Amino acid sequence: GDGDGDKEYLPVATTRPETIFGDTAVCVHPQDERYKHLVGKKALVPMSGGRSIPIIADEYVDMEFGTGALKITPGHDPNDYAIGKKFDLPIVNIMNKDGSMNANAGASYEGLDRFDARSKLWEDMERAGLVIKVQPHTQRVPRSQRGGEVIEPLVSRQWFVKTKGMGARALAAVEDGDITIVPSRFEKIWYNWLTDIRDWCVSRQLWWGHRIPVWYVGESGESEYIVARNEAEAREKAVADGHPQDVILRQEEDVLDTWFSSGLWPFATLGWPANEGVEGSDLDRFYPGTCLETGYDILFFWVARMVMMGLELTDKSPFSVVYLHGLVRAADGTKMSKTKGNVIDPLTVVDDYGADSLRYSLITGVTPGQDIPLNMEKIEANRNFANKLWNICKFVTDNALKSTPEEELAQLGVTGPITKEEFDGLLLPEKYIVSKCHALVASVTEEIENYQLGAAGSKIYEFLWDQFADWYVEISKTRIYEAAGGDNEDEARAARK
């Protein structure tokens, strides 16, 4: 009501009743005829002892979902937090970090576990006649990867890195051609991420990782802090600010986001910052790199962060080409899932078909940016290809070159490009296969330089199987073995070579 004695109820739906204590507004759609007359008035929060909150209107609300009236809890929901910022709503935290209710939940609920508080509050509301109905509702519930606990959104103090400047430089690096993304269609995703980039929360409450380089001044509190490379530098800064030499400094216990640490990889692994400007150092010789190969799913999480950090800290893009491969999927193209039972263990594949066939299948079965269906028939075919290569080598070493003197073997070694005179001296079959090989080298080189690894692999496969093995090796056998029709010793000697 608005103080005139009217008693009108605004129905809301929730799966987390305990968060009612943190509500700071009720939001409806501005065009919703059911609630238009209530916008601008105030509503009493159930079981709160008479606390009132404003009724606001925003197009974010879906009139068709639930009751069409949305309780806004900025302290315990990311979307509500955004609305709270938009309408300058207060943020009320009703929980402790262990998931128990704090004093803002009221004396009857303070100290209760959130789930116990949920049950008790619902019972109390039923007794008070404030429950309209209960119905089943299926939803996604976020859980901790490590312990499986239900994750509770909570507003807390965290460390952020301003990314607007770094993001603009990373955006320009691709726009200006300093960095090329293969395939180019992913440039759109790059632009979308970096055009409207937000500040980056880099603090994580984990035990493993790089500790955030912040030192708090004094035995307690976090109001005064110093950012430094190490404690000695932090103490030097504290003394410069007027603190005594023996001032107590406490390093922040949070660690850096994994993607922040990973973003340093291109140059930190080469001795940065110690080797900055050191001629001949690994950093000087190998940074920046040329081509980064990675999956398209971490284009922003890792690649963009490496580019931002590289440009910010070294003033150079860490690489000039980003080659994006696809994700390995089941044979029918669906995502591998334990639930579906279609997960393929690579170790089992290696046991059945060998590591070479699996590697070759993954490399030659890829198109930049496209997912890779892991087809067992393809892996088996490549296992057969590996066997074919083995048999070719076995034929050369155990048959064609068997009993060849060492000095003659030494002369057969390839030490440079074939000369015109050497080529003209070859018999027709050798001229043919050498010409085909040279054409293959030119074609495969072009494919690799254009990052078409799948096409390059397919051409090698076709040449070795169809041209070299099935044609050249087979006719060489007839020229080597007199019993198979060969009666020319010069031609047999040429075939052996």
Coordinates of C-alpha atoms in Angstrom, one line a residue:
G1 CA 0.0 0.0 0.0
D2 CA 0.9 3.7 0.0
G3 CA -0.1 4.5 3.4
D4 CA -3.8 5.1 2.7
G5 CA -5.0 2.0 4.5
D6 CA -5.4 -0.1 1.3
K7 CA -4.4 -3.8 1.5
E8 CA -3.3 -5.1 -1.9
Y9 CA -0.9 -8.0 -2.5
L10 CA 1.8 -8.1 -5.2
P11 CA 2.4 -11.8 -6.0
V12 CA 6.0 -12.9 -6.7
A13 CA 7.5 -16.3 -7.5
T14 CA 10.8 -17.6 -6.2
T15 CA 12.8 -20.8 -5.8
R16 CA 14.9 -19.2 -3.0
P17 CA 12.4 -17.8 -0.4
E18 CA 15.2 -17.1 2.1
T19 CA 16.5 -14.3 -0.2
I20 CA 13.3 -12.3 0.5
F21 CA 15.2 -10.7 3.4
G22 CA 17.6 -9.2 0.9
D23 CA 14.9 -7.8 -1.5
T24 CA 15.2 -4.1 -2.1
A25 CA 12.5 -3.7 -4.8
V26 CA 9.8 -5.4 -6.8
C27 CA 10.0 -4.9 -10.6
V28 CA 7.2 -5.2 -13.1
H29 CA 7.0 -4.5 -16.9
P30 CA 6.0 -0.9 -17.6
Q31 CA 3.2 -2.1 -20.0
D32 CA 1.8 -4.7 -17.7
E33 CA -1.9 -3.6 -17.1
R34 CA -2.1 -5.7 -13.9
Y35 CA 0.5 -3.7 -12.1
K36 CA 0.7 -0.3 -13.8
H37 CA -1.2 1.4 -11.0
L38 CA 1.3 0.1 -8.4
V39 CA 4.5 1.5 -10.0
G40 CA 6.0 4.2 -7.8
K41 CA 4.3 2.9 -4.7
K42 CA 5.9 0.8 -1.9
A43 CA 5.4 -2.8 -0.9
L44 CA 6.0 -4.4 2.5
V45 CA 8.5 -7.3 2.6
P46 CA 6.9 -10.4 4.1
M47 CA 8.2 -11.5 7.5
S48 CA 10.5 -8.4 7.7
G49 CA 8.9 -6.6 10.5
G50 CA 7.4 -3.9 8.3
R51 CA 10.3 -3.1 5.9
S52 CA 9.0 -1.4 2.7
I53 CA 10.6 -1.4 -0.7
P54 CA 9.8 0.4 -4.0
I55 CA 7.8 -1.0 -6.9
I56 CA 9.7 -0.2 -10.1
A57 CA 9.1 -0.8 -13.8
D58 CA 11.6 -2.1 -16.3
E59 CA 11.4 -3.9 -19.7
Y60 CA 13.8 -6.5 -18.4
V61 CA 10.8 -8.2 -16.8
D62 CA 9.0 -10.9 -18.8
M63 CA 5.2 -10.4 -18.3
E64 CA 4.5 -14.0 -19.3
F65 CA 7.0 -15.6 -16.9
G66 CA 5.8 -16.5 -13.4
T67 CA 3.6 -13.8 -11.9
G68 CA 5.1 -11.0 -14.0
A69 CA 6.4 -9.4 -10.8
L70 CA 10.0 -9.9 -10.1
K71 CA 11.6 -9.6 -6.6
I72 CA 14.9 -7.8 -6.8
T73 CA 17.7 -9.0 -4.6
P74 CA 20.9 -7.2 -5.7
G75 CA 23.0 -8.8 -3.1
H76 CA 22.3 -12.4 -4.2
D77 CA 21.6 -12.5 -7.9
P78 CA 23.8 -11.2 -10.8
N79 CA 20.8 -10.0 -12.9
D80 CA 19.2 -8.3 -9.9
Y81 CA 22.5 -6.7 -9.2
A82 CA 22.5 -5.1 -12.6
I83 CA 19.0 -3.8 -12.1
G84 CA 20.0 -2.6 -8.7
K85 CA 22.8 -0.6 -10.2
K86 CA 20.4 0.9 -12.8
F87 CA 17.9 2.1 -10.2
D88 CA 20.5 2.8 -7.5
L89 CA 18.9 0.3 -5.1
P90 CA 20.6 -0.6 -1.8
I91 CA 22.5 -3.9 -1.6
V92 CA 21.6 -6.1 1.4
N93 CA 23.7 -9.1 2.2
I94 CA 21.8 -11.7 4.2
M95 CA 24.3 -14.5 4.4
N96 CA 27.7 -15.2 5.9
K97 CA 30.4 -16.8 3.8
D98 CA 29.6 -20.2 5.3
G99 CA 26.1 -20.1 3.9
S100 CA 24.4 -19.3 7.2
M101 CA 22.0 -16.4 7.6
N102 CA 23.3 -13.2 9.2
A103 CA 21.6 -10.4 11.3
N104 CA 19.9 -8.9 8.2
A105 CA 17.7 -12.0 8.1
G106 CA 16.2 -11.2 11.5
A107 CA 16.5 -12.7 14.9
S108 CA 14.3 -15.7 14.1
Y109 CA 16.6 -16.8 11.2
E110 CA 20.1 -15.5 12.1
G111 CA 22.6 -18.3 12.3
L112 CA 20.5 -20.9 10.5
D113 CA 21.9 -22.6 7.4
R114 CA 20.4 -21.1 4.3
F115 CA 18.4 -24.3 3.5
D116 CA 17.1 -24.6 7.0
A117 CA 16.1 -20.9 6.9
R118 CA 14.3 -21.6 3.6
S119 CA 12.2 -24.3 5.2
K120 CA 11.4 -22.4 8.4
L121 CA 10.5 -19.2 6.5
W122 CA 8.2 -21.0 4.2
E123 CA 6.4 -22.6 7.2
D124 CA 6.1 -19.2 8.9
M125 CA 4.7 -17.7 5.7
E126 CA 2.2 -20.4 5.4
R127 CA 1.0 -19.9 8.9
A128 CA 0.8 -16.1 8.2
G129 CA -1.4 -16.8 5.1
L130 CA 1.3 -15.3 2.8
V131 CA 1.7 -18.4 0.5
I132 CA -0.4 -18.5 -2.7
K133 CA 0.7 -21.9 -4.0
V134 CA 3.6 -24.3 -4.4
Q135 CA 4.4 -26.0 -7.7
P136 CA 7.4 -28.0 -9.0
H137 CA 9.9 -26.0 -11.1
T138 CA 13.0 -27.4 -12.9
Q139 CA 16.0 -25.2 -13.2
R140 CA 19.8 -25.2 -13.5
V141 CA 21.5 -25.0 -10.2
P142 CA 25.1 -23.9 -10.1
R143 CA 27.4 -26.2 -8.1
S144 CA 31.0 -26.1 -7.1
Q145 CA 33.3 -28.0 -9.4
R146 CA 35.4 -29.2 -6.4
G147 CA 33.0 -30.0 -3.6
G148 CA 29.6 -30.1 -5.4
E149 CA 28.0 -27.6 -3.0
V150 CA 25.2 -25.3 -4.4
I151 CA 26.9 -22.0 -5.2
E152 CA 25.4 -18.9 -3.6
P153 CA 25.8 -15.6 -5.4
L154 CA 27.1 -13.1 -3.0
V155 CA 28.3 -9.5 -3.4
S156 CA 31.9 -9.2 -2.1
R157 CA 35.0 -7.2 -2.4
Q158 CA 37.3 -8.3 -5.2
W159 CA 40.2 -7.1 -7.2
F160 CA 39.6 -5.8 -10.7
V161 CA 41.9 -4.8 -13.6
K162 CA 40.8 -2.0 -15.9
T163 CA 40.6 -3.4 -19.4
K164 CA 39.3 -0.6 -21.5
G165 CA 42.7 0.6 -22.7
M166 CA 44.2 -2.9 -23.1
G167 CA 41.0 -4.1 -24.9
A168 CA 41.2 -1.2 -27.4
R169 CA 44.8 -2.1 -28.3
A170 CA 43.9 -5.8 -28.7
L171 CA 41.0 -4.8 -30.9
A172 CA 43.1 -2.6 -33.0
A173 CA 45.8 -5.3 -33.4
V174 CA 43.4 -7.5 -35.4
E175 CA 41.7 -4.6 -37.2
D176 CA 45.0 -3.2 -38.4
G177 CA 46.3 -6.6 -39.5
D178 CA 49.1 -6.9 -36.9
I179 CA 47.4 -10.2 -35.9
T180 CA 45.6 -12.5 -38.3
I181 CA 42.9 -14.9 -37.0
V182 CA 42.4 -18.2 -39.0
P183 CA 39.7 -18.7 -39.9
S184 CA 38.7 -15.0 -40.4
R185 CA 35.1 -15.5 -39.4
F186 CA 36.2 -15.5 -35.7
E187 CA 37.2 -11.9 -36.1
K188 CA 33.6 -11.0 -35.4
I189 CA 33.7 -12.8 -32.1
W190 CA 36.9 -11.0 -31.3
Y191 CA 35.3 -7.6 -32.0
N192 CA 32.2 -8.5 -30.0
W193 CA 34.2 -9.4 -26.9
L194 CA 36.5 -6.4 -27.0
T195 CA 34.3 -3.7 -28.2
D196 CA 32.2 -3.5 -25.0
I197 CA 34.7 -5.1 -22.6
R198 CA 34.1 -4.8 -18.9
D199 CA 36.7 -4.5 -16.1
W200 CA 38.2 -7.9 -15.3
C201 CA 37.8 -9.5 -11.8
V202 CA 41.1 -11.2 -11.3
S203 CA 40.9 -12.3 -7.6
R204 CA 40.2 -15.9 -6.8
Q205 CA 39.7 -17.6 -3.4
L206 CA 41.9 -20.6 -4.1
W207 CA 45.1 -22.0 -2.5
W208 CA 47.0 -22.5 -5.7
G209 CA 48.1 -19.7 -8.0
H210 CA 50.0 -16.4 -8.1
R211 CA 49.2 -14.4 -5.0
I212 CA 47.9 -10.9 -5.8
P213 CA 50.8 -8.5 -5.2
V214 CA 48.9 -6.3 -2.7
W215 CA 50.0 -5.6 0.9
Y216 CA 47.6 -4.3 3.5
V217 CA 49.1 -1.8 6.1
G218 CA 48.7 -2.6 9.8
E219 CA 47.5 -5.6 11.8
S220 CA 43.9 -5.5 10.6
G221 CA 41.7 -3.8 8.1
E222 CA 41.9 -3.3 4.3
S223 CA 41.4 0.4 3.9
E224 CA 45.1 1.1 3.3
Y225 CA 47.0 -1.1 0.8
I226 CA 50.1 -1.0 -1.4
V227 CA 50.6 -2.6 -4.8
A228 CA 54.2 -3.7 -5.3
R229 CA 56.4 -6.3 -7.0
N230 CA 57.5 -7.8 -3.7
E231 CA 57.4 -7.1 0.1
A232 CA 60.6 -5.2 0.1
E233 CA 59.2 -2.7 -2.5
A234 CA 55.9 -2.6 -0.6
R235 CA 57.8 -1.7 2.6
E236 CA 59.8 1.0 0.8
K237 CA 56.6 2.5 -0.4
A238 CA 55.0 2.3 3.1
V239 CA 58.0 4.1 4.6
A240 CA 57.7 6.8 1.9
D241 CA 54.1 7.3 2.9
G242 CA 55.2 8.0 6.5
H243 CA 54.9 4.6 8.1
P244 CA 57.8 3.3 10.4
Q245 CA 60.3 0.8 9.0
D246 CA 58.8 -2.1 11.1
V247 CA 55.2 -1.5 10.0
I248 CA 53.2 -4.7 9.7
L249 CA 52.4 -5.6 6.1
R250 CA 50.0 -8.4 5.2
Q251 CA 49.9 -9.8 1.7
E252 CA 46.5 -10.4 0.1
E253 CA 45.6 -14.1 0.3
D254 CA 43.6 -14.2 -2.9
V255 CA 45.4 -15.5 -6.0
L256 CA 45.2 -14.2 -9.6
D257 CA 42.6 -15.6 -12.0
T258 CA 44.2 -18.5 -13.9
W259 CA 43.5 -16.7 -17.2
F260 CA 45.5 -13.7 -15.9
S261 CA 48.5 -15.9 -15.1
S262 CA 48.1 -17.8 -18.4
G263 CA 48.0 -14.4 -20.2
L264 CA 51.6 -13.8 -19.2
W265 CA 52.8 -17.1 -20.7
P266 CA 54.2 -15.9 -24.1
F267 CA 56.8 -13.7 -22.4
A268 CA 57.0 -14.8 -18.8
T269 CA 58.3 -18.2 -19.9
L270 CA 61.1 -16.5 -21.7
G271 CA 62.5 -14.6 -18.8
W272 CA 60.3 -11.5 -18.6
P273 CA 60.7 -9.1 -16.9
A274 CA 64.3 -9.9 -15.8
N275 CA 65.5 -10.2 -19.4
E276 CA 63.9 -7.1 -20.9
G277 CA 66.4 -5.4 -23.1
V278 CA 69.0 -8.2 -22.7
E279 CA 70.4 -8.9 -26.2
G280 CA 70.7 -12.6 -27.0
S281 CA 68.3 -13.7 -24.2
D282 CA 65.4 -16.1 -24.9
L283 CA 63.1 -13.1 -24.6
D284 CA 65.1 -11.2 -27.2
R285 CA 65.4 -14.2 -29.6
F286 CA 61.9 -15.8 -29.3
Y287 CA 59.5 -13.0 -28.5
P288 CA 57.2 -12.2 -30.1
G289 CA 56.3 -15.6 -31.5
T290 CA 54.8 -16.3 -34.9
C291 CA 51.7 -18.6 -34.7
L292 CA 49.5 -19.6 -31.8
E293 CA 47.5 -22.7 -32.2
T294 CA 44.5 -23.3 -29.9
G295 CA 40.8 -24.1 -29.7
Y296 CA 38.2 -21.5 -30.7
D297 CA 36.4 -21.9 -27.4
I298 CA 39.1 -19.9 -25.5
L299 CA 39.6 -17.2 -28.1
F300 CA 38.6 -14.6 -25.5
F301 CA 39.5 -16.3 -22.2
W302 CA 43.1 -17.0 -23.2
V303 CA 44.0 -15.5 -26.5
A304 CA 42.6 -12.0 -26.0
R305 CA 44.1 -11.9 -22.5
M306 CA 47.6 -12.8 -24.0
V307 CA 47.3 -10.1 -26.6
M308 CA 46.1 -7.5 -24.0
M309 CA 48.9 -8.4 -21.6
G310 CA 51.5 -8.6 -24.3
L311 CA 50.7 -5.2 -25.7
E312 CA 50.4 -3.6 -22.2
L313 CA 53.6 -5.1 -20.7
T314 CA 55.9 -5.5 -23.7
D315 CA 54.3 -3.1 -26.2
K316 CA 54.3 -5.9 -28.8
S317 CA 51.7 -8.4 -30.0
P318 CA 52.8 -11.8 -28.7
F319 CA 52.2 -13.5 -32.1
S320 CA 51.1 -12.6 -35.6
V321 CA 48.8 -15.5 -36.4
V322 CA 46.1 -17.2 -34.3
Y323 CA 45.2 -20.6 -35.7
L324 CA 41.9 -21.9 -34.2
H325 CA 41.2 -25.6 -34.4
G326 CA 37.8 -27.2 -33.6
L327 CA 36.7 -29.4 -30.7
V328 CA 36.9 -33.2 -30.9
R329 CA 33.3 -34.6 -30.9
A330 CA 31.6 -38.0 -31.3
A331 CA 31.4 -39.6 -34.7
D332 CA 27.9 -38.1 -35.3
G333 CA 29.1 -34.6 -34.4
T334 CA 27.5 -34.4 -31.0
K335 CA 29.3 -33.4 -27.9
M336 CA 30.9 -36.2 -26.0
S337 CA 29.1 -36.7 -22.7
K338 CA 29.3 -39.3 -19.9
T339 CA 25.5 -39.1 -19.7
K340 CA 25.1 -40.0 -23.4
G341 CA 27.8 -42.7 -23.0
N342 CA 29.6 -41.5 -26.2
V343 CA 32.9 -40.5 -24.6
I344 CA 36.0 -42.0 -26.4
D345 CA 39.0 -42.6 -24.3
P346 CA 42.1 -41.7 -26.4
L347 CA 44.2 -44.2 -24.5
T348 CA 41.8 -47.0 -25.5
V349 CA 42.1 -45.8 -29.1
V350 CA 45.9 -45.8 -28.9
D351 CA 45.8 -49.4 -27.6
D352 CA 43.5 -50.5 -30.4
Y353 CA 44.9 -48.5 -33.4
G354 CA 48.2 -47.0 -32.3
A355 CA 49.2 -43.4 -31.4
D356 CA 50.3 -42.5 -34.9
S357 CA 46.9 -43.3 -36.5
L358 CA 45.1 -41.2 -33.8
R359 CA 47.5 -38.2 -34.2
Y360 CA 47.2 -38.4 -38.0
S361 CA 43.4 -38.6 -37.9
L362 CA 43.1 -35.5 -35.7
I363 CA 45.6 -33.5 -37.7
T364 CA 44.3 -34.4 -41.2
G365 CA 40.7 -34.4 -40.2
V366 CA 40.7 -30.8 -39.2
T367 CA 39.4 -27.7 -41.0
P368 CA 40.3 -24.4 -39.3
G369 CA 37.6 -23.6 -36.7
Q370 CA 35.5 -26.7 -37.5
D371 CA 34.8 -29.4 -34.9
I372 CA 36.3 -32.8 -35.5
P373 CA 34.0 -35.9 -35.5
L374 CA 36.2 -38.7 -34.1
N375 CA 35.3 -41.5 -36.6
M376 CA 36.7 -45.0 -35.8
E377 CA 36.6 -46.0 -39.4
K378 CA 38.8 -43.0 -40.3
I379 CA 41.2 -43.9 -37.5
E380 CA 41.3 -47.5 -38.8
A381 CA 42.0 -46.3 -42.3
N382 CA 44.9 -44.2 -41.0
R383 CA 46.2 -47.3 -39.0
N384 CA 46.2 -49.1 -42.4
F385 CA 48.1 -46.1 -43.9
A386 CA 50.7 -46.4 -41.1
N387 CA 51.1 -50.1 -41.9
K388 CA 51.5 -49.2 -45.6
L389 CA 54.3 -46.8 -44.7
W390 CA 55.9 -49.6 -42.6
N391 CA 55.7 -52.1 -45.5
I392 CA 57.2 -49.6 -47.9
C393 CA 60.2 -49.0 -45.7
K394 CA 60.5 -52.8 -45.1
F395 CA 60.5 -53.4 -48.9
V396 CA 63.2 -50.7 -49.4
T397 CA 65.5 -51.8 -46.6
D398 CA 65.0 -55.6 -46.7
N399 CA 64.6 -56.1 -50.5
A400 CA 65.5 -53.2 -52.8
L401 CA 68.7 -52.2 -50.9
K402 CA 69.5 -55.6 -49.5
S403 CA 73.2 -56.4 -49.8
T404 CA 74.0 -52.9 -51.3
P405 CA 77.6 -51.9 -50.4
E406 CA 78.1 -49.2 -47.8
E407 CA 79.8 -46.8 -50.3
E408 CA 76.9 -47.1 -52.7
L409 CA 74.4 -46.5 -49.9
A410 CA 76.3 -43.4 -49.0
Q411 CA 75.9 -42.1 -52.6
L412 CA 72.1 -42.6 -52.4
G413 CA 71.8 -40.1 -49.5
V414 CA 70.0 -36.9 -50.4
T415 CA 72.2 -34.0 -49.6
G416 CA 70.5 -31.3 -51.7
P417 CA 68.0 -30.7 -54.5
I418 CA 68.3 -32.9 -57.5
T419 CA 70.2 -31.4 -60.4
K420 CA 69.1 -31.2 -64.0
E421 CA 71.8 -33.6 -65.0
E422 CA 70.8 -36.1 -62.3
F423 CA 67.1 -35.9 -63.3
D424 CA 67.9 -36.3 -67.0
G425 CA 69.8 -39.4 -66.2
L426 CA 66.8 -41.1 -64.6
L427 CA 64.7 -43.7 -66.3
L428 CA 61.1 -42.9 -67.1
P429 CA 59.5 -44.4 -63.9
E430 CA 61.9 -42.5 -61.7
K431 CA 61.3 -39.3 -63.7
Y432 CA 57.6 -39.7 -63.2
I433 CA 57.6 -40.3 -59.4
V434 CA 60.2 -37.5 -58.8
S435 CA 58.1 -35.1 -60.8
K436 CA 55.0 -36.1 -58.8
C437 CA 56.9 -35.7 -55.6
H438 CA 58.1 -32.2 -56.5
A439 CA 54.5 -31.2 -57.4
L440 CA 53.4 -32.6 -54.1
V441 CA 56.0 -30.6 -52.1
A442 CA 54.9 -27.4 -53.8
S443 CA 51.2 -28.1 -53.2
V444 CA 51.6 -29.2 -49.6
T445 CA 53.8 -26.2 -48.8
E446 CA 51.1 -23.9 -50.1
E447 CA 48.4 -25.6 -48.0
I448 CA 50.5 -25.5 -44.9
E449 CA 51.4 -21.8 -45.4
N450 CA 47.6 -21.2 -45.7
Y451 CA 47.0 -23.2 -42.5
Q452 CA 45.0 -25.9 -44.4
L453 CA 46.6 -28.8 -42.5
G454 CA 43.8 -31.2 -43.4
A455 CA 44.2 -30.7 -47.1
A456 CA 48.0 -31.0 -46.8
G457 CA 47.6 -34.3 -45.0
S458 CA 45.1 -35.7 -47.5
K459 CA 47.5 -34.9 -50.4
I460 CA 50.4 -36.7 -48.7
Y461 CA 48.1 -39.7 -48.0
E462 CA 47.0 -39.9 -51.6
F463 CA 50.5 -39.5 -53.1
L464 CA 52.1 -42.1 -50.8
W465 CA 49.3 -44.7 -51.2
D466 CA 48.1 -44.2 -54.8
Q467 CA 51.2 -43.0 -56.6
F468 CA 54.2 -44.3 -54.6
A469 CA 53.0 -47.5 -53.0
D470 CA 50.4 -48.8 -55.5
W471 CA 52.2 -47.7 -58.6
Y472 CA 55.9 -47.0 -58.2
V473 CA 56.7 -49.7 -55.6
E474 CA 54.7 -52.3 -57.5
I475 CA 56.4 -51.7 -60.9
S476 CA 59.8 -51.5 -59.1
K477 CA 59.2 -55.1 -57.9
T478 CA 58.8 -56.3 -61.5
R479 CA 62.0 -54.6 -62.4
I480 CA 64.0 -55.9 -59.5
Y481 CA 62.9 -59.5 -59.5
E482 CA 63.8 -61.3 -62.7
A483 CA 61.3 -64.0 -61.8
A484 CA 58.6 -61.3 -61.9
G485 CA 59.4 -60.4 -65.5
G486 CA 62.5 -58.2 -65.1
D487 CA 65.4 -59.1 -67.4
N488 CA 67.3 -55.8 -67.6
E489 CA 70.1 -55.5 -64.9
D490 CA 70.5 -51.7 -65.5
E491 CA 66.8 -51.1 -65.0
A492 CA 66.8 -53.3 -61.9
R493 CA 69.7 -51.3 -60.5
A494 CA 67.8 -48.1 -61.2
A495 CA 64.7 -49.4 -59.5
R496 CA 66.7 -50.4 -56.4
K497 CA 67.9 -46.8 -56.1

